[in-house]
Short mmCIF file of C-alpha atoms in Angstrom, two decimals:
data_model
loop_
_atom_site.label_atom_id
_atom_site.label_comp_id
_atom_site.label_asym_id
_atom_site.label_seq_id
_atom_site.Cartn_x
_atom_site.Cartn_y
_atom_site.Cartn_z
CA GLN W 17 -22.04 68.03 -39.37
CA GLU W 18 -25.38 67.02 -38.12
CA ALA W 19 -26.47 65.21 -40.89
CA VAL W 20 -23.19 63.38 -41.30
CA ALA W 21 -23.51 62.46 -37.59
CA GLY W 22 -27.22 61.55 -38.43
CA GLU W 23 -25.48 58.69 -41.24
CA ASP W 24 -23.61 57.21 -38.23
CA SER W 25 -26.58 56.28 -35.84
CA ASP W 26 -29.61 54.22 -36.42
CA GLY W 27 -31.85 56.10 -33.99
CA GLU W 28 -30.36 55.32 -30.67
CA GLY W 29 -27.64 57.91 -30.26
CA GLU W 30 -24.07 58.48 -32.05
CA GLY W 31 -22.28 54.83 -31.51
CA GLY W 32 -25.75 53.08 -32.30
CA ARG W 33 -26.68 52.30 -28.73
CA GLU W 34 -28.39 54.08 -26.09
CA ALA W 35 -26.09 56.33 -24.11
CA PRO W 36 -24.82 55.21 -21.14
CA ALA W 37 -24.47 57.41 -17.49
CA VAL W 38 -21.18 58.28 -17.10
CA ALA W 39 -20.04 60.51 -14.06
CA ASP W 40 -18.49 63.15 -15.83
CA LYS W 41 -19.07 64.34 -19.72
CA ALA W 42 -16.74 67.16 -19.55
CA LEU W 43 -14.48 65.57 -22.03
CA TYR W 44 -17.43 64.40 -24.35
CA GLU W 45 -18.53 68.21 -24.56
CA ALA W 46 -15.19 69.29 -25.69
CA LEU W 47 -15.46 67.24 -28.45
CA GLY W 48 -18.83 67.67 -29.13
CA VAL W 49 -19.79 63.59 -29.17
CA GLU W 50 -22.22 62.01 -27.11
CA THR W 51 -21.11 59.28 -24.48
CA ASN W 52 -22.24 56.38 -26.83
CA ALA W 53 -19.60 57.83 -29.50
CA THR W 54 -17.56 54.94 -31.48
CA PRO W 55 -14.02 55.53 -31.20
CA ALA W 56 -14.12 56.32 -35.27
CA GLN W 57 -16.38 59.02 -34.54
CA VAL W 58 -14.17 60.33 -31.51
CA LYS W 59 -11.38 60.31 -33.87
CA LYS W 60 -13.35 62.29 -36.74
CA ALA W 61 -14.58 64.82 -33.92
CA TYR W 62 -11.30 65.41 -32.84
CA PHE W 63 -9.33 66.13 -35.95
CA LEU W 64 -12.48 68.32 -37.07
CA LYS W 65 -12.40 70.26 -34.13
CA ALA W 66 -8.38 70.45 -33.91
CA ARG W 67 -7.98 71.52 -37.24
CA ALA W 68 -10.52 74.47 -36.91
CA CYS W 69 -8.96 75.44 -33.54
CA HIS W 70 -5.41 75.07 -34.19
CA PRO W 71 -3.14 77.99 -33.01
CA ASP W 72 -1.27 78.49 -36.72
CA LYS W 73 -5.02 79.15 -38.22
CA ASN W 74 -6.08 81.38 -35.27
CA PRO W 75 -3.12 83.71 -34.81
CA GLY W 76 -5.40 86.76 -33.27
CA ASP W 77 -7.01 84.16 -30.77
CA GLU W 78 -5.24 84.10 -27.57
CA THR W 79 -7.28 81.29 -26.63
CA ALA W 80 -6.89 79.00 -29.43
CA LYS W 81 -3.60 77.21 -27.81
CA GLU W 82 -5.54 76.46 -24.74
CA LYS W 83 -8.38 75.25 -26.66
CA PHE W 84 -6.11 73.01 -28.72
CA GLN W 85 -4.62 71.68 -25.43
CA LYS W 86 -7.88 70.69 -23.93
CA LEU W 87 -9.22 68.94 -27.19
CA ALA W 88 -6.07 67.19 -27.37
CA GLU W 89 -6.48 65.99 -23.48
CA ALA W 90 -9.95 64.80 -24.17
CA TYR W 91 -8.85 62.87 -27.06
CA GLU W 92 -5.99 61.44 -25.25
CA VAL W 93 -8.78 59.62 -22.75
CA LEU W 94 -11.35 59.00 -25.05
CA SER W 95 -9.37 57.38 -27.70
CA ASP W 96 -7.82 54.85 -25.10
CA PRO W 97 -10.49 52.36 -24.17
CA GLU W 98 -9.15 51.54 -20.35
CA LYS W 99 -9.11 55.32 -19.81
CA ARG W 100 -12.20 56.49 -21.28
CA ARG W 101 -13.68 53.05 -18.70
CA GLN W 102 -12.00 54.79 -16.45
CA TYR W 103 -13.06 58.11 -16.93
CA ASP W 104 -16.85 57.11 -17.59
CA ALA W 105 -16.94 55.23 -14.30
CA LYS W 106 -15.29 57.73 -11.86
CA GLY W 107 -14.82 61.19 -14.17
CA LEU W 108 -11.35 62.84 -14.30
CA ASP W 109 -10.44 61.49 -10.39
CA GLY W 110 -10.52 58.12 -11.76
CA LEU W 111 -7.64 58.82 -14.01
CA GLY W 112 -4.92 59.38 -11.62
CA GLU W 113 -2.01 61.73 -12.47
CA ARG W 114 -1.87 62.38 -15.91
CA LYS W 115 1.20 61.84 -18.08
CA ARG W 116 2.48 63.36 -21.08
CA PHE W 117 4.45 61.58 -24.07
CA ASP W 118 8.09 60.82 -23.04
CA SER W 119 9.79 61.87 -26.28
CA VAL W 120 12.77 60.64 -24.97
CA ALA W 121 11.87 57.62 -23.98
CA PHE W 122 10.49 56.77 -27.29
CA PHE W 123 13.64 57.71 -29.30
CA ALA W 124 15.50 55.99 -26.75
CA VAL W 125 13.69 52.33 -27.30
CA LEU W 126 13.52 53.39 -31.31
CA PHE W 127 16.88 53.83 -31.72
CA GLY W 128 18.36 51.33 -28.67
CA SER W 129 20.16 54.61 -27.60
CA GLU W 130 18.71 53.32 -24.13
CA ARG W 131 21.59 50.70 -24.35
CA PHE W 132 24.16 53.22 -25.88
CA SER W 133 23.27 56.01 -23.76
CA LYS W 134 26.61 55.94 -21.67
CA TYR W 135 28.42 56.18 -25.24
CA THR W 136 25.65 58.48 -27.31
CA GLY W 137 23.97 60.50 -24.36
CA THR W 138 20.59 61.74 -25.29
CA LEU W 139 19.88 62.03 -28.85
CA GLN W 140 19.41 65.70 -29.99
CA LEU W 141 16.33 64.80 -32.04
CA ALA W 142 14.65 63.38 -28.67
CA ARG W 143 15.42 66.67 -26.49
CA GLN W 144 13.83 68.84 -29.65
CA ALA W 145 10.61 66.66 -29.86
CA ASP W 146 10.44 66.88 -26.04
CA ALA W 147 10.75 70.58 -26.15
CA PHE W 148 7.93 70.40 -28.66
CA VAL W 149 5.85 68.55 -26.65
CA ARG W 150 6.27 70.95 -23.91
CA GLN W 151 5.20 73.91 -25.98
CA LEU W 152 2.52 71.74 -27.33
CA GLU W 153 1.15 71.05 -23.79
CA GLY W 154 1.24 74.71 -22.43
CA SER W 155 3.96 73.44 -20.02
CA GLU W 156 5.35 76.02 -17.30
CA ASP W 157 9.02 75.65 -18.37
CA ALA W 158 8.51 75.24 -21.96
CA ASP W 159 9.91 78.73 -22.35
CA VAL W 160 13.14 77.41 -20.44
CA VAL W 161 13.65 74.82 -23.17
CA GLY W 162 15.08 77.26 -25.63
CA ALA W 163 18.60 77.58 -27.81
CA LEU W 164 20.65 78.28 -24.90
CA ASN W 165 18.99 75.75 -22.58
CA GLN W 166 19.84 72.95 -25.62
CA GLN W 167 23.18 74.19 -25.99
CA HIS W 168 23.54 73.69 -22.10
CA SER W 169 22.04 70.05 -22.49
CA GLN W 170 24.71 69.21 -25.52
CA GLU W 171 27.71 70.49 -23.69
CA LYS W 172 26.31 68.22 -20.70
CA ARG W 173 26.02 65.53 -22.98
CA VAL W 174 29.35 65.57 -24.17
CA VAL W 175 30.90 65.76 -20.55
CA GLU W 176 29.07 62.84 -19.32
CA CYS W 177 29.72 60.62 -22.39
CA ALA W 178 33.64 61.63 -22.00
CA CYS W 179 33.44 60.63 -18.42
CA ASN W 180 31.95 57.77 -19.16
CA LEU W 181 34.42 56.29 -22.29
CA ARG W 182 37.40 57.60 -19.99
CA ASP W 183 36.45 55.20 -17.30
CA VAL W 184 36.03 52.13 -19.99
CA VAL W 185 39.36 53.00 -21.58
CA ASP W 186 41.46 53.69 -18.45
CA ARG W 187 40.92 49.99 -17.56
CA ALA W 188 43.59 49.39 -20.17
CA ALA W 189 44.94 52.85 -20.10
CA VAL W 190 45.69 53.23 -16.41
CA ARG W 191 45.13 49.91 -14.82
CA ARG W 192 46.86 48.01 -17.67
CA ASP W 193 44.22 45.15 -17.64
CA THR W 194 44.37 44.63 -21.40
CA GLY W 195 43.07 40.92 -21.52
CA GLY W 196 39.87 42.00 -18.53
CA PHE W 197 39.76 45.25 -21.21
CA LEU W 198 39.28 43.23 -24.24
CA ALA W 199 36.97 40.26 -22.92
CA TRP W 200 34.71 43.21 -21.39
CA ALA W 201 34.83 44.59 -24.77
CA GLN W 202 33.73 41.71 -26.92
CA HIS W 203 30.68 41.24 -24.41
CA GLU W 204 29.36 44.24 -24.33
CA ALA W 205 29.41 44.80 -28.56
CA SER W 206 27.48 41.61 -28.36
CA GLU W 207 25.00 42.55 -25.92
CA LEU W 208 24.85 45.88 -27.72
CA ALA W 209 23.96 44.57 -31.22
CA LYS W 210 20.67 43.24 -30.09
CA ALA W 211 19.26 46.36 -29.23
CA SER W 212 17.36 47.82 -31.40
CA PHE W 213 19.41 49.64 -34.45
CA GLY W 214 22.04 48.11 -32.68
CA VAL W 215 24.23 47.00 -35.34
CA GLU W 216 23.67 50.29 -37.16
CA MET W 217 25.05 51.95 -33.59
CA LEU W 218 27.75 49.94 -33.44
CA SER W 219 29.09 50.28 -36.88
CA LEU W 220 28.73 54.19 -36.35
CA VAL W 221 30.09 54.38 -32.70
CA GLY W 222 32.94 52.26 -34.15
CA ALA W 223 33.73 54.09 -36.98
CA VAL W 224 34.07 57.70 -35.27
CA TYR W 225 35.82 56.17 -32.38
CA GLN W 226 38.56 54.61 -34.59
CA VAL W 227 39.03 57.29 -36.87
CA ARG W 228 39.24 60.18 -34.35
CA ALA W 229 41.48 58.44 -32.04
CA HIS W 230 44.05 57.61 -35.47
CA ILE W 231 43.70 61.50 -35.92
CA ILE W 232 44.59 62.42 -32.37
CA LEU W 233 47.03 59.76 -32.12
CA CYS W 234 48.55 60.85 -35.34
CA GLU W 235 48.82 64.47 -34.40
CA LYS W 236 50.47 63.58 -30.60
CA THR W 237 53.11 61.04 -32.17
CA GLU W 238 53.96 62.12 -36.04
CA GLY W 239 52.87 65.68 -35.99
CA ARG W 240 49.87 67.81 -37.19
CA TYR W 241 50.68 67.55 -40.93
CA ARG W 242 51.66 64.17 -41.33
CA PRO W 243 49.83 62.30 -44.43
CA SER W 244 48.43 59.52 -42.57
CA LYS W 245 46.74 62.24 -40.23
CA LEU W 246 45.31 64.21 -42.91
CA ALA W 247 44.19 61.37 -44.76
CA ALA W 248 42.52 60.13 -41.29
CA SER W 249 40.87 63.70 -41.38
CA LEU W 250 39.79 63.36 -45.18
CA ARG W 251 38.68 60.41 -44.82
CA HIS W 252 36.46 61.38 -41.75
CA ASN W 253 35.30 64.23 -43.38
CA LEU W 254 33.94 62.59 -46.45
CA GLN W 255 32.20 60.18 -44.31
CA ARG W 256 30.28 62.97 -42.22
CA THR W 257 29.88 64.61 -45.53
CA ASN W 258 28.21 61.52 -46.98
CA HIS W 259 25.91 61.19 -43.61
CA LYS W 260 24.54 64.88 -44.20
CA LEU W 261 23.74 63.75 -47.67
CA GLN W 262 21.95 60.96 -46.84
CA ALA W 263 20.04 63.01 -43.91
CA GLY W 264 18.90 65.52 -46.05
CA ALA W 265 17.87 63.11 -49.28
CA ALA W 266 15.93 61.26 -46.51
CA ALA W 267 14.36 64.09 -45.46
CA VAL W 268 12.83 64.71 -48.90
CA THR W 269 11.47 61.13 -49.12
CA ALA W 270 10.04 61.83 -45.79
CA ILE W 271 8.50 64.70 -46.96
CA ARG W 272 7.26 63.10 -50.20
CA HIS W 273 5.80 60.73 -47.93
CA GLY W 274 3.76 62.93 -45.49
CA VAL W 275 2.35 64.79 -48.70
CA LYS W 276 0.70 61.49 -49.47
CA VAL W 277 -0.53 60.60 -46.00
CA LYS W 278 -2.02 64.12 -45.72
CA ALA W 279 -3.43 63.31 -49.58
CA ALA W 280 -5.01 60.24 -48.06
CA ALA W 281 -6.39 61.68 -45.42
CA PHE W 282 -8.04 64.52 -47.17
CA ASP W 283 -9.40 62.27 -49.81
CA LYS W 284 -10.53 64.66 -52.52
CA GLU W 285 -11.70 61.88 -54.94
CA ARG W 286 -13.47 60.49 -51.95
CA LYS W 287 -15.12 63.96 -51.97
CA GLU W 288 -15.81 64.82 -55.48
CA GLY W 289 -17.39 61.16 -55.83
CA ASP W 290 -20.22 61.90 -53.28
CA PRO W 291 -21.40 65.54 -53.40
CA SER W 292 -23.44 65.27 -50.20
CA LEU W 293 -20.28 65.06 -48.09
CA GLY W 294 -19.70 67.97 -46.37
CA ASP W 295 -15.98 70.56 -47.29
CA GLU W 296 -14.55 69.26 -44.15
CA GLU W 297 -16.11 65.97 -43.09
CA GLY W 298 -15.95 64.27 -46.81
CA ASP W 299 -12.10 65.32 -46.80
CA LEU W 300 -11.34 63.23 -43.89
CA ASN W 301 -10.39 59.37 -44.56
CA PHE W 302 -9.15 57.89 -41.26
CA GLU W 303 -8.41 54.41 -42.49
CA ALA W 304 -6.83 55.84 -45.81
CA ALA W 305 -4.52 58.19 -43.77
CA GLN W 306 -3.77 55.45 -41.24
CA GLN W 307 -2.59 52.30 -44.16
CA ALA W 308 -0.70 55.59 -45.79
CA PHE W 309 1.27 56.36 -42.67
CA GLN W 310 2.52 52.96 -41.95
CA GLU W 311 3.38 52.24 -45.42
CA SER W 312 5.33 55.40 -44.92
CA LEU W 313 6.74 54.40 -41.37
CA PRO W 314 10.07 53.11 -43.03
CA ALA W 315 10.51 56.52 -45.02
CA PHE W 316 9.93 58.42 -41.67
CA LEU W 317 12.33 55.97 -39.59
CA ALA W 318 14.87 56.59 -41.90
CA SER W 319 14.88 60.13 -41.98
CA ALA W 320 15.26 60.14 -38.18
CA TRP W 321 18.11 57.65 -38.33
CA ALA W 322 19.64 59.79 -40.91
CA TRP W 323 19.74 63.05 -38.99
CA SER W 324 20.70 60.98 -35.89
CA LYS W 325 23.65 59.79 -37.41
CA VAL W 326 24.88 63.31 -37.77
CA ASP W 327 24.41 64.18 -34.44
CA ILE W 328 26.10 61.23 -33.21
CA ASP W 329 29.09 61.56 -35.27
CA VAL W 330 29.37 65.32 -34.20
CA THR W 331 28.96 64.24 -30.77
CA LEU W 332 31.28 61.49 -30.55
CA SER W 333 34.17 63.61 -32.12
CA GLN W 334 33.82 66.22 -29.38
CA VAL W 335 33.84 63.43 -26.84
CA VAL W 336 36.66 61.38 -28.31
CA ALA W 337 38.91 64.75 -28.11
CA MET W 338 37.73 65.72 -24.65
CA VAL W 339 39.01 62.20 -23.49
CA LEU W 340 42.15 61.96 -25.49
CA ASN W 341 43.44 65.69 -24.83
CA ASP W 342 43.00 65.49 -21.11
CA LEU W 343 45.85 67.45 -19.59
CA SER W 344 45.11 66.30 -16.17
CA VAL W 345 46.77 62.57 -16.87
CA PRO W 346 50.41 62.16 -18.37
CA TRP W 347 50.85 61.84 -22.10
CA GLN W 348 51.70 58.72 -21.95
CA ILE W 349 48.50 57.67 -20.48
CA ARG W 350 46.50 59.90 -23.27
CA ILE W 351 48.72 57.74 -26.09
CA ARG W 352 47.39 54.48 -24.18
CA ARG W 353 43.64 55.80 -23.90
CA GLY W 354 43.77 56.44 -27.96
CA GLN W 355 45.19 53.39 -28.49
CA ALA W 356 42.64 51.56 -26.18
CA LEU W 357 39.74 53.55 -28.06
CA GLN W 358 40.99 52.41 -31.38
CA LYS W 359 40.91 48.57 -30.62
CA LEU W 360 37.36 49.47 -28.80
CA GLY W 361 36.53 50.98 -32.01
CA GLU W 362 37.68 47.88 -34.25
CA ILE W 363 35.75 45.66 -31.82
CA PHE W 364 32.68 47.73 -32.14
CA LEU W 365 32.94 47.40 -36.05
CA GLU W 366 33.65 44.02 -36.17
CA ALA W 367 30.38 43.27 -34.13
CA SER W 368 28.27 45.22 -36.14
CA GLY W 369 28.16 42.96 -38.90
CA ASN W 370 25.65 43.66 -41.74
CA ALA W 371 23.51 46.33 -40.58
CA ALA W 372 19.64 45.26 -40.97
CA SER W 373 17.30 47.30 -43.23
CA VAL W 374 15.34 50.18 -41.35
CA GLU W 375 12.20 48.49 -42.60
CA ASP W 376 12.73 45.70 -39.81
CA TYR W 377 11.95 48.00 -37.52
CA THR W 378 8.42 48.77 -37.90
CA GLU W 379 7.28 47.00 -34.87
CA GLN W 380 10.10 48.56 -33.05
CA PHE W 381 8.11 51.79 -33.43
CA GLU W 382 5.17 50.18 -31.81
CA GLN W 383 6.97 49.47 -28.56
CA ALA W 384 8.44 52.87 -28.77
CA LYS W 385 5.42 54.50 -29.14
CA GLN W 386 4.22 52.65 -25.98
CA ALA W 387 7.54 53.52 -23.90
CA GLY W 388 6.76 56.83 -24.60
CA MET W 389 2.82 56.75 -23.28
CA SER W 390 3.82 55.04 -20.28
#
């Protein structure tokens, strides 16, 4: 490692310039780099050390998790030019309050769900990612975010979405302001279509609203086993099955792309072409890995969106059932709620138009990443 580090310098330290005086060297020492280390050297040192002390590779070492967390904290600061400047000038005190990555905000911006939150709630993928980040960071409440808490969060999500949806359709069902309801729905759909993944979300939400409202209305007005109700149920079951198959296929594709990214990062051909490279240093090719990740990003986004479609479908089906089976109101209002919901679904579907390809949202990924870190 010292030999490789020496190749990156010109005699004036790691960064090719004299090491500057800094207020605190703790984070530099954690990564094992000099204070004049270049961004590439910081990144390289982090990945080498992180791989070596990862908890999964050190099952018997109780301190591995703490070491891994400290490395991540050091890299978070030294890889960000502004944070590094503040740290160099004033040490840890110059950084102010340290924020963790907000997975909920990331997925809200990525899939536009901050605009759709009153309809879909917080996506399950976002909650699971948030729980993973808490565990990775050693958060004190990480253990609380377990299976039971996930179930409670999902139940709360359904209730909140049902309350919001009830308030929406009651403008037509209770207050009998059909004209105002339709005008609002048209404007709402046009605004939602502008969000990231807006047309895809409108298409999905609208389709679920329509079919589930139709099924429940058929049960209430025609009977449980009427042909129209059975046909609608079959159509929705096929749609949900198709979503699951798409999610499975997208996951397989994403895994294949992940393998490609790993192969680019640990470039065996590069190592074999230069025997002087060490077993670890020679394997790492950050530029190639970054390029491979950018090329694979559409596949990763497609997989995340495919699984989110399954989640939204299941959740909204429960939401619609809760609103249209609300025994606290007369049956006439429940019927009118179903009719208003069918109309809302129709308007959402009309506004969705032709869904844009997921490849169009690579730039949105960067915006979502910034939202998660802010």
